[in-house]
């Protein structure tokens, strides 16, 4: 019954009884329990055809808050949101994930507690914590699995460490899955099949299929950065293989190519700055990176038949050149049936994709049918 | 409540009330309705601690039958099964899908009715019909969408034509999705993430993700035959593009390569026969086809992280050479996390994959929560 109310619409007890097929007495008891938990609140009178108008009830997203944490190799973005992912307070900082879990999670706990206070809420209002990490994560346990750029984090019980500080459940996933969830919920809630592609130093994807994030057997779904592309056959990749798309189309790879042309570039930020300054060589390099990435995305279109591909991450900030290259190859290489309604767009949530996704993941956990059943007995 | 009973285990009314949280009176009424429909039957007495032992009830898969139809370009395979996909009668025949929907569906209706009679059941016992077709199908309507090898079938109301004959719901999907469903249910029911690859004249895949078939936005998911591979860059494909994996690793493409070596081969059947006769050139060609297909499957492993890849279809009957080529490339090109528990195997259901999947699709429809709610009011 509560799942019905999550849309925010006010309903009367009678309406809830009709839609759920449950007895009026059952509905009344559940409403009482949800009201005492604060998750549901009276929402005024319904229109009436005469007599005393019946009271309506609605989901009360302000009753609790969640802490959303988006960690990258060198950045942290934290937000406190209500249960409808409205941001109440947020903070960005420069960190180094390589400082290890004790230092980083200690800082996250301190900053998170300050942010909850800044939002004007006691820590007891914190319902859950959602976190994205820049590496493979076993979602069921929240433990990183051999993360290449996170020394000291392998198999660390991240939820255990943070829930000791917050006394709340902690959900962890890799950053690209979290960004995909954030973009999907905020910008494309009615699209069932969406691919979110992050183009930064690394390249990765998050898969939304039939409306839900799909993580695969070991949580490694979407790890497209090491798929081979023709044009990169001899290019060595940090993974130990050669020819990976990341080795030619990642931010640092594009910067390296530009440096070889005599431009001053070492990472994706420099690439974006050069493109924005109107540098033609940089724009051409980004467009070629889009073509190389396009050969991989053409294969994902054939395999998954999404209706939307969202391109996010730092390099996407270079603008239309990346998308133009992607579109050029995807529309040439994919079958008409799979591309006739396909949209390829840049992220609408931008740098907020991660915290919005972490918030959604944290909220989904506390408002799941199982969690609510525990509340209402 | 009925969904609980689908596992076939007998349960008492009291057990069902405990597990579902529904009132004893509600359970008793629903059991009565399901018994009068035949879907549930008494299953003997439960053990008792004294007094009259309580009666148990169980799903009765023999109460109704479904007709499962697997149509290819030149073959038809029909089966009548019970509601647990046990085959009660089956038949194979040579057809030509290019004869068009009137001729082919007329024949299917006649043969299907004969098969129901052969299974000893009246047509009124037929609960539904499931069908796989060799082309893209809009699953929600059952209509083929511009199917390349099915002249005259575009946008034809296949369910409408067949349900006029059978007075039962008709579910239609493309043949590879149906084969994936059949293989998954029969051989890998506990695996959540599985990729079924059909290698015949064409190459296609069916995706099982988080336990369910994923069709994508237009039902075109799994259409991997036209993904580009390095080794085929200049090879023209029947789709109008060049470099498609189907153009080098499909049955007819392998046969063409063998014919150029002076061997007598025109299609996949000939290739399989040559391999089985011990021809080294044919075995090498099949292994190379496996490698070419492997480059595409390596990308799908990175993208989807399945725990099982099942290779089926006619060319898979050539045996280990195809799998050896696939494994060689997939294990070299995919990330360790995605391959450490990955199994790559041949189909266990073989030529029955299609009818078993069509049966499962038909049964799922009639035993869905919505359909059962309609039965029990």
XYZ file of C-alpha atoms in Angstrom, chain A residues 67-346:
280
model
C 23.334 11.021 3.119
C 24.538 10.662 -0.472
C 28.275 10.287 -1.139
C 30.008 10.317 -4.533
C 33.724 9.533 -4.313
C 36.145 9.715 -7.234
C 39.892 9.296 -7.456
C 40.445 12.918 -6.374
C 37.024 14.372 -5.601
C 34.238 13.929 -3.094
C 30.704 15.218 -3.488
C 28.352 14.835 -0.526
C 24.694 15.744 -0.200
C 21.938 15.400 2.379
C 18.570 14.887 0.693
C 15.020 14.206 1.796
C 13.248 10.984 0.797
C 12.312 12.502 -2.580
C 16.013 13.243 -3.399
C 15.580 16.983 -2.832
C 19.018 18.304 -1.915
C 18.957 20.021 1.511
C 22.719 20.593 1.843
C 25.730 19.666 -0.244
C 29.505 19.943 -0.285
C 32.355 19.233 -2.692
C 35.959 18.635 -1.697
C 39.273 17.481 -3.070
C 40.365 14.157 -1.595
C 42.711 11.351 -2.535
C 41.022 7.939 -2.631
C 44.536 6.441 -2.427
C 44.817 7.698 1.183
C 42.913 4.497 1.999
C 39.611 3.655 3.665
C 40.444 4.781 7.224
C 41.375 8.330 6.227
C 38.746 8.735 3.506
C 35.809 7.139 5.318
C 36.749 8.973 8.531
C 36.576 12.239 6.613
C 33.281 11.207 4.952
C 31.765 10.428 8.358
C 32.806 13.788 9.815
C 31.743 15.778 6.778
C 28.495 13.808 6.497
C 27.576 14.496 10.134
C 28.320 18.212 9.654
C 26.167 18.259 6.533
C 23.218 16.658 8.323
C 23.501 19.389 10.989
C 23.786 22.019 8.244
C 20.495 20.702 6.841
C 19.020 21.420 10.280
C 18.366 17.773 11.150
C 19.479 15.602 14.078
C 21.562 12.523 13.176
C 18.629 10.366 14.361
C 16.750 11.585 11.263
C 19.318 9.892 9.013
C 17.550 6.891 7.453
C 20.414 5.524 5.336
C 23.618 6.295 3.475
C 24.281 5.723 -0.251
C 27.791 5.789 -1.699
C 29.470 5.474 -5.089
C 33.122 4.363 -5.293
C 35.512 4.569 -8.283
C 36.031 0.828 -8.716
C 34.271 -2.546 -8.842
C 32.023 -3.142 -5.827
C 30.143 -6.261 -4.769
C 26.815 -4.516 -4.281
C 25.311 -7.117 -1.925
C 28.109 -6.632 0.625
C 29.322 -3.147 -0.317
C 32.932 -4.356 -0.537
C 35.309 -3.161 -3.300
C 36.750 -6.044 -5.377
C 40.385 -5.564 -6.512
C 39.776 -1.902 -7.345
C 42.693 -0.790 -9.568
C 42.923 2.862 -8.456
C 41.966 2.334 -4.776
C 45.018 0.928 -2.938
C 44.100 -0.442 0.494
C 40.374 -0.727 -0.255
C 40.211 -4.333 -1.517
C 37.485 -6.298 0.295
C 37.069 -3.565 2.938
C 33.707 -3.628 4.755
C 32.711 -0.079 3.778
C 29.098 -0.420 5.059
C 30.350 -1.804 8.389
C 32.741 1.124 8.933
C 30.195 3.807 8.077
C 27.179 2.249 9.805
C 29.216 2.136 13.019
C 29.327 5.924 12.810
C 25.792 6.574 11.606
C 23.705 3.700 12.992
C 21.970 3.486 9.609
C 22.129 1.064 6.685
C 24.839 1.876 4.114
C 24.504 0.969 0.418
C 27.570 1.003 -1.826
C 27.980 0.579 -5.585
C 30.486 1.638 -8.209
C 30.345 5.275 -9.278
C 29.077 4.689 -12.806
C 26.122 2.567 -11.670
C 25.261 5.276 -9.169
C 25.498 8.000 -11.833
C 23.276 5.957 -14.154
C 20.680 5.638 -11.401
C 20.843 9.370 -10.636
C 20.456 10.416 -14.268
C 17.664 7.887 -14.844
C 15.572 8.921 -11.839
C 16.095 12.656 -12.250
C 15.902 13.048 -16.016
C 14.403 9.927 -17.623
C 12.107 8.269 -15.048
C 9.713 6.923 -17.690
C 12.392 5.402 -19.944
C 12.762 1.653 -19.377
C 15.988 1.033 -21.300
C 18.830 3.511 -20.862
C 22.604 3.308 -21.113
C 24.646 5.842 -19.142
C 28.225 6.213 -20.370
C 30.817 8.001 -18.263
C 33.774 9.371 -20.228
C 36.516 10.592 -17.903
C 40.041 9.232 -17.381
C 38.329 5.859 -17.435
C 35.299 4.867 -19.488
C 32.416 2.906 -17.985
C 28.679 2.420 -18.327
C 25.628 1.796 -16.188
C 22.756 -0.273 -17.616
C 19.090 0.425 -16.952
C 17.020 -2.376 -18.430
C 13.256 -2.802 -17.936
C 13.429 0.150 -15.539
C 16.071 -1.169 -13.142
C 19.842 -1.052 -12.828
C 21.392 -4.349 -13.981
C 24.691 -5.221 -12.357
C 25.452 -8.647 -13.844
C 26.728 -11.711 -12.033
C 29.687 -10.118 -10.198
C 28.516 -6.497 -10.345
C 30.857 -5.900 -13.288
C 28.207 -5.122 -15.920
C 28.890 -1.916 -17.827
C 32.665 -2.240 -17.651
C 33.069 -1.204 -21.295
C 36.375 0.685 -21.002
C 38.405 -2.346 -22.027
C 36.426 -3.451 -25.051
C 38.711 -3.559 -28.111
C 38.456 -1.025 -30.934
C 40.046 -1.316 -34.397
C 41.860 2.000 -34.294
C 43.626 1.167 -31.023
C 44.938 -2.293 -31.917
C 48.530 -1.536 -30.880
C 47.875 0.984 -28.104
C 48.793 -0.358 -24.651
C 46.192 0.100 -21.896
C 46.758 0.399 -18.142
C 44.799 -2.880 -17.791
C 47.682 -4.812 -19.402
C 45.853 -5.500 -22.650
C 46.141 -3.505 -25.875
C 43.497 -1.867 -28.007
C 41.037 -0.908 -25.260
C 38.656 1.963 -26.023
C 39.787 3.695 -22.816
C 43.347 3.770 -24.190
C 42.268 6.028 -27.080
C 39.055 7.733 -25.995
C 39.583 8.326 -22.244
C 40.395 11.855 -21.077
C 44.054 11.144 -20.398
C 44.461 9.297 -23.722
C 43.072 12.264 -25.647
C 45.360 14.601 -23.673
C 48.379 12.437 -24.549
C 47.539 12.628 -28.240
C 47.207 16.415 -27.982
C 50.530 16.701 -26.125
C 52.154 14.804 -28.997
C 50.780 17.521 -31.292
C 52.551 20.090 -29.118
C 49.552 21.219 -27.085
C 49.684 21.652 -23.321
C 47.422 18.874 -22.020
C 47.819 16.152 -19.405
C 44.242 15.159 -18.532
C 40.597 15.484 -19.473
C 40.249 18.876 -17.803
C 42.911 20.267 -20.136
C 41.165 18.685 -23.123
C 37.853 20.299 -22.210
C 39.562 23.677 -21.679
C 41.264 23.475 -25.100
C 38.012 22.578 -26.842
C 36.198 25.402 -25.084
C 38.931 27.817 -26.157
C 38.133 26.886 -29.739
C 41.243 24.815 -30.479
C 40.553 22.948 -33.705
C 43.069 20.161 -33.095
C 41.520 19.442 -29.696
C 38.003 19.458 -31.151
C 39.064 17.039 -33.876
C 40.682 14.768 -31.296
C 37.522 14.726 -29.187
C 35.422 13.956 -32.254
C 37.745 11.057 -33.138
C 37.472 9.812 -29.539
C 33.696 9.918 -30.038
C 34.044 7.783 -33.180
C 36.224 5.240 -31.365
C 33.767 5.122 -28.476
C 31.004 4.938 -31.085
C 32.227 1.561 -32.346
C 31.790 0.196 -28.816
C 28.442 1.900 -28.318
C 27.194 0.595 -31.684
C 27.773 -2.913 -30.311
C 25.929 -2.058 -27.088
C 23.008 -0.691 -29.105
C 22.797 -3.956 -31.079
C 23.020 -5.962 -27.869
C 20.746 -3.962 -25.537
C 18.461 -1.875 -27.779
C 18.259 1.087 -25.382
C 16.038 4.060 -26.236
C 18.429 6.582 -24.673
C 22.218 6.765 -24.394
C 23.313 9.448 -21.933
C 26.941 10.543 -22.150
C 28.312 12.016 -18.935
C 31.616 12.411 -17.134
C 34.241 15.081 -17.474
C 35.076 14.660 -21.175
C 31.366 15.017 -22.045
C 31.750 18.623 -20.894
C 33.709 19.199 -24.112
C 30.278 19.448 -25.692
C 28.946 18.447 -29.076
C 32.173 17.167 -30.655
C 32.134 13.980 -28.580
C 28.474 13.320 -29.294
C 28.907 14.052 -33.002
C 31.611 11.394 -33.255
C 29.537 8.861 -31.317
C 26.406 9.502 -33.382
C 28.336 9.242 -36.665
C 29.408 5.665 -35.944
C 26.380 4.420 -34.008
C 23.926 5.408 -36.712
C 26.175 3.946 -39.404
C 26.901 0.649 -37.614
C 23.629 -0.279 -35.884
C 20.503 -1.826 -37.372
C 17.647 0.554 -38.266
C 15.196 -1.130 -35.862
C 17.487 -0.392 -32.917
C 18.283 3.221 -33.884
C 15.030 4.572 -35.302
C 13.915 5.916 -31.906
C 17.364 6.082 -30.250
C 18.402 9.362 -28.632
C 22.059 10.062 -27.806
C 22.318 12.991 -25.388
C 24.566 14.555 -22.754
